[in-house]
mmCIF file of C-alpha atoms in Angstrom:
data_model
loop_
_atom_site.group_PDB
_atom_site.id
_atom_site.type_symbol
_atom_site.label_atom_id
_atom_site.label_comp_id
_atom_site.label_asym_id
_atom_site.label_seq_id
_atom_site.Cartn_x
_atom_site.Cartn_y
_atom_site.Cartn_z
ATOM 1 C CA UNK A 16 -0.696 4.140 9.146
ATOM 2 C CA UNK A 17 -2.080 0.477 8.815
ATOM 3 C CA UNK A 18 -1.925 -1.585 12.281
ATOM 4 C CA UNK A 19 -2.558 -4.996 11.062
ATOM 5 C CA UNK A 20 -2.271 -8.387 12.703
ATOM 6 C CA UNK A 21 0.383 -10.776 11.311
ATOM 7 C CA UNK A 22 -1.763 -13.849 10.824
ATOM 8 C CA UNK A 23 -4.018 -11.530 8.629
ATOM 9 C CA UNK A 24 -0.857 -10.260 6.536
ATOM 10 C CA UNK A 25 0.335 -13.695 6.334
ATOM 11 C CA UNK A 26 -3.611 -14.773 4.753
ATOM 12 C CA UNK A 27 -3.561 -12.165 2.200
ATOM 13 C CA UNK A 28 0.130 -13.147 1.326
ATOM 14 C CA UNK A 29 -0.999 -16.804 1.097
ATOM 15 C CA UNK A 30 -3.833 -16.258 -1.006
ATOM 16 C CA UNK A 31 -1.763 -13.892 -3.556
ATOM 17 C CA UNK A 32 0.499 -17.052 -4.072
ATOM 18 C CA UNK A 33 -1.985 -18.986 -4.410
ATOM 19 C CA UNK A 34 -3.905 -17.649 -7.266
ATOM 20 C CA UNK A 35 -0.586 -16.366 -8.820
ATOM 21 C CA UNK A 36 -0.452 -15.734 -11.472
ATOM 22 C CA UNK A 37 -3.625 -14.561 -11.531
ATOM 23 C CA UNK A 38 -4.334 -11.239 -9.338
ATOM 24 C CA UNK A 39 -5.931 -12.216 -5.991
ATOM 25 C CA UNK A 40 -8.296 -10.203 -4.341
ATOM 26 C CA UNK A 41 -10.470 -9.242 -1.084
ATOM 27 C CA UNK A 42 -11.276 -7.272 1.640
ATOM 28 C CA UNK A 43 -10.956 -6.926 5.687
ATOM 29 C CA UNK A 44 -13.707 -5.968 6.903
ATOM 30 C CA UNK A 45 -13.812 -4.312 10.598
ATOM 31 C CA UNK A 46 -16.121 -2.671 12.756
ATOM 32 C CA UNK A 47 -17.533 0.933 11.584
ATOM 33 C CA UNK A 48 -16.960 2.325 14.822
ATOM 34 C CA UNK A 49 -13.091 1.372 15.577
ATOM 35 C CA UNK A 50 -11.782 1.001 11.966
ATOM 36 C CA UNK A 51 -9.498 -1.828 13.066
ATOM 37 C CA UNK A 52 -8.988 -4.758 10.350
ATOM 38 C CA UNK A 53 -10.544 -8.353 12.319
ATOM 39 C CA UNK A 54 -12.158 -10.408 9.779
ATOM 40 C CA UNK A 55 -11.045 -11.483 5.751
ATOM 41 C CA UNK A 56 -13.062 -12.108 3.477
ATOM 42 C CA UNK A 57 -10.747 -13.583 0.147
ATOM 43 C CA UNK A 58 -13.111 -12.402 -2.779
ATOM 44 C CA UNK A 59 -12.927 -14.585 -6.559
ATOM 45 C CA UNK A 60 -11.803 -12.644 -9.100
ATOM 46 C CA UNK A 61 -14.136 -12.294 -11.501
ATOM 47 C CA UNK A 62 -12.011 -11.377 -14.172
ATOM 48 C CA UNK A 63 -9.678 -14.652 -13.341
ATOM 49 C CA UNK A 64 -6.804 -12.850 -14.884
ATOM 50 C CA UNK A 65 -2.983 -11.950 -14.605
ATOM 51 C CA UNK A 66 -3.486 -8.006 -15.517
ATOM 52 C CA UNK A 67 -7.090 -7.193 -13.498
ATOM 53 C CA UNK A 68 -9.269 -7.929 -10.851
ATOM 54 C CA UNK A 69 -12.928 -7.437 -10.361
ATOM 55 C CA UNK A 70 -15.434 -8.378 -7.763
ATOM 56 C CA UNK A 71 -18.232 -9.894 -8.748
ATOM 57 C CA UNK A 72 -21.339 -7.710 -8.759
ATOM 58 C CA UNK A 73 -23.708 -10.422 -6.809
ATOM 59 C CA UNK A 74 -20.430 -10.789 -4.517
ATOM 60 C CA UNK A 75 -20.063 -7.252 -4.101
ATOM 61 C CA UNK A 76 -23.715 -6.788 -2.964
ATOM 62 C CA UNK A 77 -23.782 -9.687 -0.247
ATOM 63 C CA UNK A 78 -20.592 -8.805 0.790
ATOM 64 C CA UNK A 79 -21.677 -5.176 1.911
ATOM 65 C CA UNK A 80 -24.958 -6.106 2.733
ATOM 66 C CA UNK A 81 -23.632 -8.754 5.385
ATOM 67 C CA UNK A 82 -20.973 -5.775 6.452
ATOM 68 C CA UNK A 83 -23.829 -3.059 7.018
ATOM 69 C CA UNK A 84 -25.429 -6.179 9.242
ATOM 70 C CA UNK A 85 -22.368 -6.409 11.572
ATOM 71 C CA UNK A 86 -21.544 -2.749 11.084
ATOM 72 C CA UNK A 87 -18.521 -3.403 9.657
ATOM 73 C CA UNK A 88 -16.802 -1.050 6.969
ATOM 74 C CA UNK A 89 -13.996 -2.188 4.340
ATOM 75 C CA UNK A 90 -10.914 -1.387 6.057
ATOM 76 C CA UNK A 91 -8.420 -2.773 4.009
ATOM 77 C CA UNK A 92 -8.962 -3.685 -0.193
ATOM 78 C CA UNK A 93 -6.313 -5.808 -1.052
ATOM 79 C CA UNK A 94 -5.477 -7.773 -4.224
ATOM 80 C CA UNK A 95 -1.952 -8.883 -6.214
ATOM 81 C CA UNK A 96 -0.290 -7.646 -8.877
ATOM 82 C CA UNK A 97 1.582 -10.649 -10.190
ATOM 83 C CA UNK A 98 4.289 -9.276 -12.834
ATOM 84 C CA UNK A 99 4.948 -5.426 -11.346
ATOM 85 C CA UNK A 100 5.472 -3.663 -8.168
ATOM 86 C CA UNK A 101 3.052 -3.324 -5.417
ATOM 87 C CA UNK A 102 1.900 0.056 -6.637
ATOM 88 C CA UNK A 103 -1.340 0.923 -7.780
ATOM 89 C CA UNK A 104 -1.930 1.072 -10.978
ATOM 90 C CA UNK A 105 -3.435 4.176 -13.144
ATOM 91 C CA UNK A 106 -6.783 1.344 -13.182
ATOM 92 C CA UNK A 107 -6.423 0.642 -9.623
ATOM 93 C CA UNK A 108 -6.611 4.641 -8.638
ATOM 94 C CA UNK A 109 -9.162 5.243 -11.305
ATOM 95 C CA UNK A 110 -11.763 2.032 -9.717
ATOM 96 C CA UNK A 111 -10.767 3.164 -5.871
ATOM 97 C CA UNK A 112 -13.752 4.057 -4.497
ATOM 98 C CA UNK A 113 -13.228 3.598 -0.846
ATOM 99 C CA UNK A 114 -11.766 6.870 0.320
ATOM 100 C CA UNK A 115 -11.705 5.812 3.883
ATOM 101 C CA UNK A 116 -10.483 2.476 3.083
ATOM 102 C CA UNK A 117 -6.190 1.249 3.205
ATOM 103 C CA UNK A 118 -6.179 -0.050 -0.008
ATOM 104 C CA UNK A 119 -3.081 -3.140 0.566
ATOM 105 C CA UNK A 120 -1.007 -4.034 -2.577
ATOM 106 C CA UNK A 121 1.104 -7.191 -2.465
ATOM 107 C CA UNK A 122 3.547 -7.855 -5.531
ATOM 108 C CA UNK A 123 4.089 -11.810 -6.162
ATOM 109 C CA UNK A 124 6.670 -11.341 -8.742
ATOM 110 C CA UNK A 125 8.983 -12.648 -7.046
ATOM 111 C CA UNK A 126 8.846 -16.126 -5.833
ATOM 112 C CA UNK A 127 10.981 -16.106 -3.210
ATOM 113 C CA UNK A 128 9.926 -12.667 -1.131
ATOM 114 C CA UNK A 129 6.667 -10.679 -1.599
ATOM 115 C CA UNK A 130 6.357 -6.927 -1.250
ATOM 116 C CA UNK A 131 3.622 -5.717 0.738
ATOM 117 C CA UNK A 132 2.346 -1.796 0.567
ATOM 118 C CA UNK A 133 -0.258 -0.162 1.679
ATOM 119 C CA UNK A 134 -2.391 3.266 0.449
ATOM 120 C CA UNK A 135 -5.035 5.760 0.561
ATOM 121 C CA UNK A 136 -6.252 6.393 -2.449
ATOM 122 C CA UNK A 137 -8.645 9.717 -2.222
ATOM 123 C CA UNK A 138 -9.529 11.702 -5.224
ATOM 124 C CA UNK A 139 -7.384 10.256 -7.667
ATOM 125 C CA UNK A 140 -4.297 11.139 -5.326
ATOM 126 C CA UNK A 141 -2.113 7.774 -4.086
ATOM 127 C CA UNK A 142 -0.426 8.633 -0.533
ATOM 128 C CA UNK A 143 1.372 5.102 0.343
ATOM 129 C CA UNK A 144 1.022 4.975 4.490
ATOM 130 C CA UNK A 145 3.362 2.902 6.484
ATOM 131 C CA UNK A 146 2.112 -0.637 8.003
ATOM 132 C CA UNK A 147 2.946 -1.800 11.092
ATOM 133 C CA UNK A 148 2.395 -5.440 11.441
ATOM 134 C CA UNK A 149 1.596 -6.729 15.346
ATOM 135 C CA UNK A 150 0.458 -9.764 17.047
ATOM 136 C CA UNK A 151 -2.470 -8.274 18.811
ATOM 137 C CA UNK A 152 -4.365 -5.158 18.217
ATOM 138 C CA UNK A 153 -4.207 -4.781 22.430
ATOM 139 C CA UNK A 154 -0.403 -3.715 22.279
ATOM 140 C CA UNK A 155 -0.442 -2.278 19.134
ATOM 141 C CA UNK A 156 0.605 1.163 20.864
ATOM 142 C CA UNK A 157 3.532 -0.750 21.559
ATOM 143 C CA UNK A 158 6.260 -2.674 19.608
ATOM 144 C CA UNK A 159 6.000 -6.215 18.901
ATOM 145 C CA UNK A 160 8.871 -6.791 21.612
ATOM 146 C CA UNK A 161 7.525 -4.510 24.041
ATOM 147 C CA UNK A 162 4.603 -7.070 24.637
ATOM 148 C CA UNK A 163 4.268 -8.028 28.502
ATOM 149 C CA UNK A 164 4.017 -11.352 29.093
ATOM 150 C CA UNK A 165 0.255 -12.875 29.255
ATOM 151 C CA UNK A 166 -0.888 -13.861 32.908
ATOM 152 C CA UNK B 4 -43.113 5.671 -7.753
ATOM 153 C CA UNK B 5 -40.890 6.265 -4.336
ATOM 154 C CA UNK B 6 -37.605 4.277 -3.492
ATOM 155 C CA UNK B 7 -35.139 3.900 -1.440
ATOM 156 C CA UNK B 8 -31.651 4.406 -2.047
ATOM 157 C CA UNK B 9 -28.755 3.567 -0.536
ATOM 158 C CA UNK B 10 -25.622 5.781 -0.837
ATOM 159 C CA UNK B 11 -21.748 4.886 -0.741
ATOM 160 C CA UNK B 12 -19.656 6.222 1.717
ATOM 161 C CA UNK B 13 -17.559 8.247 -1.609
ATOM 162 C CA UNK B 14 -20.928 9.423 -2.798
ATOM 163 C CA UNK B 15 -22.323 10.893 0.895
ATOM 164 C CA UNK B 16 -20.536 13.910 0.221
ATOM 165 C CA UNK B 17 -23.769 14.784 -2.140
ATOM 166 C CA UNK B 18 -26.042 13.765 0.608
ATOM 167 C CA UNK B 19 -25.184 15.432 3.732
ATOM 168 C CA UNK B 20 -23.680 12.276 5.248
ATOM 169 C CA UNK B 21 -26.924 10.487 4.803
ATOM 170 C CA UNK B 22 -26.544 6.672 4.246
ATOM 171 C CA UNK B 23 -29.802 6.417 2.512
ATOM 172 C CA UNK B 24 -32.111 8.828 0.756
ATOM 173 C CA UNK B 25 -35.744 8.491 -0.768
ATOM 174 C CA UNK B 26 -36.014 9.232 -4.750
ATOM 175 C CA UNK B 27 -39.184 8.987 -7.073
ATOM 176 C CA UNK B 28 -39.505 7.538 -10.620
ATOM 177 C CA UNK B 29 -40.728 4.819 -12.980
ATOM 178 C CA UNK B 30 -37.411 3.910 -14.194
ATOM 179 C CA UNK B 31 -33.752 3.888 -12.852
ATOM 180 C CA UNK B 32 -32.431 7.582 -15.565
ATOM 181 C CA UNK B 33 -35.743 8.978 -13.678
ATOM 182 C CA UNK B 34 -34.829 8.031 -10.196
ATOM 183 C CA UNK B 35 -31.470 9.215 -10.672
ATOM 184 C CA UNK B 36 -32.928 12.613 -12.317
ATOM 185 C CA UNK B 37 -34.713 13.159 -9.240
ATOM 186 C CA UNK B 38 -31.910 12.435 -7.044
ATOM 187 C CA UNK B 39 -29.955 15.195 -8.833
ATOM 188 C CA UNK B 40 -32.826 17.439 -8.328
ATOM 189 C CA UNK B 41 -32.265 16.915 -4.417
ATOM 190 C CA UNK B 42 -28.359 16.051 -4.274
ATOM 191 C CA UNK B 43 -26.843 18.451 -6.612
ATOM 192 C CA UNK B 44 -24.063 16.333 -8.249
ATOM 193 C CA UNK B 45 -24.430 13.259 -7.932
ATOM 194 C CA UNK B 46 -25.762 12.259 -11.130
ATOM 195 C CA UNK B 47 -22.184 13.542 -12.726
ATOM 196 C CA UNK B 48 -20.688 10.372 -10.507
ATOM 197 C CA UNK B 49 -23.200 8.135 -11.748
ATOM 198 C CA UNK B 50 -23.727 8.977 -15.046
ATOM 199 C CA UNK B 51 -21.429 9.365 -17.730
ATOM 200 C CA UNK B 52 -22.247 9.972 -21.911
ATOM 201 C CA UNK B 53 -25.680 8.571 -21.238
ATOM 202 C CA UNK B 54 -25.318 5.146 -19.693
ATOM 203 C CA UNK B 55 -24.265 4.142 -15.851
ATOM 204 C CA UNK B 56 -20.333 4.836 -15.124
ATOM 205 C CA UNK B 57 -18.194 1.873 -14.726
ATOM 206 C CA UNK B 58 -17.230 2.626 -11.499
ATOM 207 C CA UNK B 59 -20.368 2.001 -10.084
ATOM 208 C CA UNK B 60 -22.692 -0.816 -9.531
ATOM 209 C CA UNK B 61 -26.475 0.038 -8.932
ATOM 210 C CA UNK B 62 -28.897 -3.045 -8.108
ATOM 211 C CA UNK B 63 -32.491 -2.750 -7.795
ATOM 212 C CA UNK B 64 -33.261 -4.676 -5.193
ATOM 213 C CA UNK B 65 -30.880 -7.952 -5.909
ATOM 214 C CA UNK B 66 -30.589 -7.082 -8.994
ATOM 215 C CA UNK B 67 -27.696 -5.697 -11.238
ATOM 216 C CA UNK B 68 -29.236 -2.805 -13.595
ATOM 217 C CA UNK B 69 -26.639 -4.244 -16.064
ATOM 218 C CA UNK B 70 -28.631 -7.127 -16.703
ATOM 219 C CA UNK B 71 -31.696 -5.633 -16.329
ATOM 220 C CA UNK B 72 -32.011 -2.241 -18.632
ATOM 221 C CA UNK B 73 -29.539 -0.001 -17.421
ATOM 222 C CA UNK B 74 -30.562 2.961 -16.934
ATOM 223 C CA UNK B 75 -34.004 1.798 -18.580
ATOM 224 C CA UNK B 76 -34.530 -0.432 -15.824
ATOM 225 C CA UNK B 77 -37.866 -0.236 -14.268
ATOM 226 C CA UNK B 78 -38.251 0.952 -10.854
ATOM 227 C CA UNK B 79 -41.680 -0.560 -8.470
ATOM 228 C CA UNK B 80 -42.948 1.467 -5.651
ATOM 229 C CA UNK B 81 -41.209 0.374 -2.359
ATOM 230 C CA UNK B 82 -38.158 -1.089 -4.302
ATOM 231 C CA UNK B 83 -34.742 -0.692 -3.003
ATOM 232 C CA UNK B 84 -31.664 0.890 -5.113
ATOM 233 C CA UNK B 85 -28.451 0.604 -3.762
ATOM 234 C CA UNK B 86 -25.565 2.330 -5.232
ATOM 235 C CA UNK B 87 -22.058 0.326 -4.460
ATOM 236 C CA UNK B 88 -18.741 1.442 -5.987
ATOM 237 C CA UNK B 89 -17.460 -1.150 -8.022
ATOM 238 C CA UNK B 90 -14.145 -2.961 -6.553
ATOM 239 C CA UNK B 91 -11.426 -3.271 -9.671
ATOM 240 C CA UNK B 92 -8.480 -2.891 -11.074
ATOM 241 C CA UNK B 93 -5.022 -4.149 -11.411
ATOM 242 C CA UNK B 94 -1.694 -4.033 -13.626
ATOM 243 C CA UNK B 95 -3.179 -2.945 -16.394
#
């Protein structure tokens, strides 16, 4: 399951609409140790297109050299798809090299309402994994209404 | 020629769970060799009808081996190799 906080579903949302119709992309990075998602990092896609994304190769080395430097690990991988569902693709399952990583699909087809869909992808095999969206990882045990009050 | 190189979480299978590993050669196809030699396998995941798989980026250093040789690329004593699985994909 992915336990992710709403303002960081609501920035990967906002930056799929934004580069619609081209396919956003990026990456949450957390810390190694917990595997919690705390800090976005929207990547450019390289490929600037409406059918693929790619990291930059420069990007994609300061990007994990700054994470090994916090100790942080790629939790989620997200980008768009822009025209289809929010399923990967037979290109996104052959690139996924993250096995510990969710990889987070969001489908901007539709103006009005986004889908939003999260997987491992390990080995070639797609298992989609529910998401649970909270407002703070300290409750996240509990549901969003079961939140005490803050003193 | 020894190096350093660093090893991608989907590739540490190959390397006991070691984040980085030490390799010898004078270019990048030697280095790699060498690794092989040690890390039974890996090469397969790197390697693929004689020039570097497109699901991986390897940088000497700062450096993209795309743009520098491929798997010709030279390799200095001390230099650091980093292997990084490319992040791609999309609707098509």
């Amino acid at each position: 399951m992915l336990v992710i906080r709403r303002e960081l579903v609501e920035a990967m949302v906002a930056h799929a609409r934004r580069d619609h119709p081209d396919e956003a992309c990026g990456v949450i990075a957390g810390p190694a140790d917990l595997g919690r998602p705390e800090r976005l990092v929207p990547m450019l896609n390289a490929a600037r297109s409406p059918t693929f994304y790619e990291f930059d190769s420069a990007d994609l080395l300061a990007l994990y050299r700054e994470m090994d430097a916090r100790d942080e690990v790629p939790v989620v991988i997200y980008h768009s798809h822009t025209a289809t569902e929010a399923y990967p693709s037979r290109t996104d399952v052959s690139y996924a090299g993250e096995p510990d990583a969710h990889y987070v699909l969001i489908s901007t087809r539709d103006p009005e309402r986004h889908e939003f869909r999260s997987y491992r992808i390990v080995d070639g095999a797609v298992t989609e994994e529910p998401v649970q969206v909270v407002e703070s990882y300290m409750f996240s045990h509990t549901g969003v209404d079961d939140v005490p009050d803050a003193r | 020629m020894a190096v350093t190189v660093s090893i991608p979480t989907i590739l540490r299978t190959h390397t006991a769970g070691e984040k980085s590993v030490e390799a010898a050669g004078a270019t990048l196809a030697e280095v790699i060799e060498d690794l092989d030699a040690n890390h039974g396998g890996i090469k397969a995941r790197l390697v693929k009808d004689g020039a570097l798989h497109r699901f991986v980026n390897i940088y000497v250093n700062d450096e993209d081996v795309r743009f520098s040789g491929g798997l010709d690329a030279k390799i200095a004593d001390g230099d650091n190799v980093t292997i990084l699985p490319a992040v791609a994909g999309g609707r098509r």
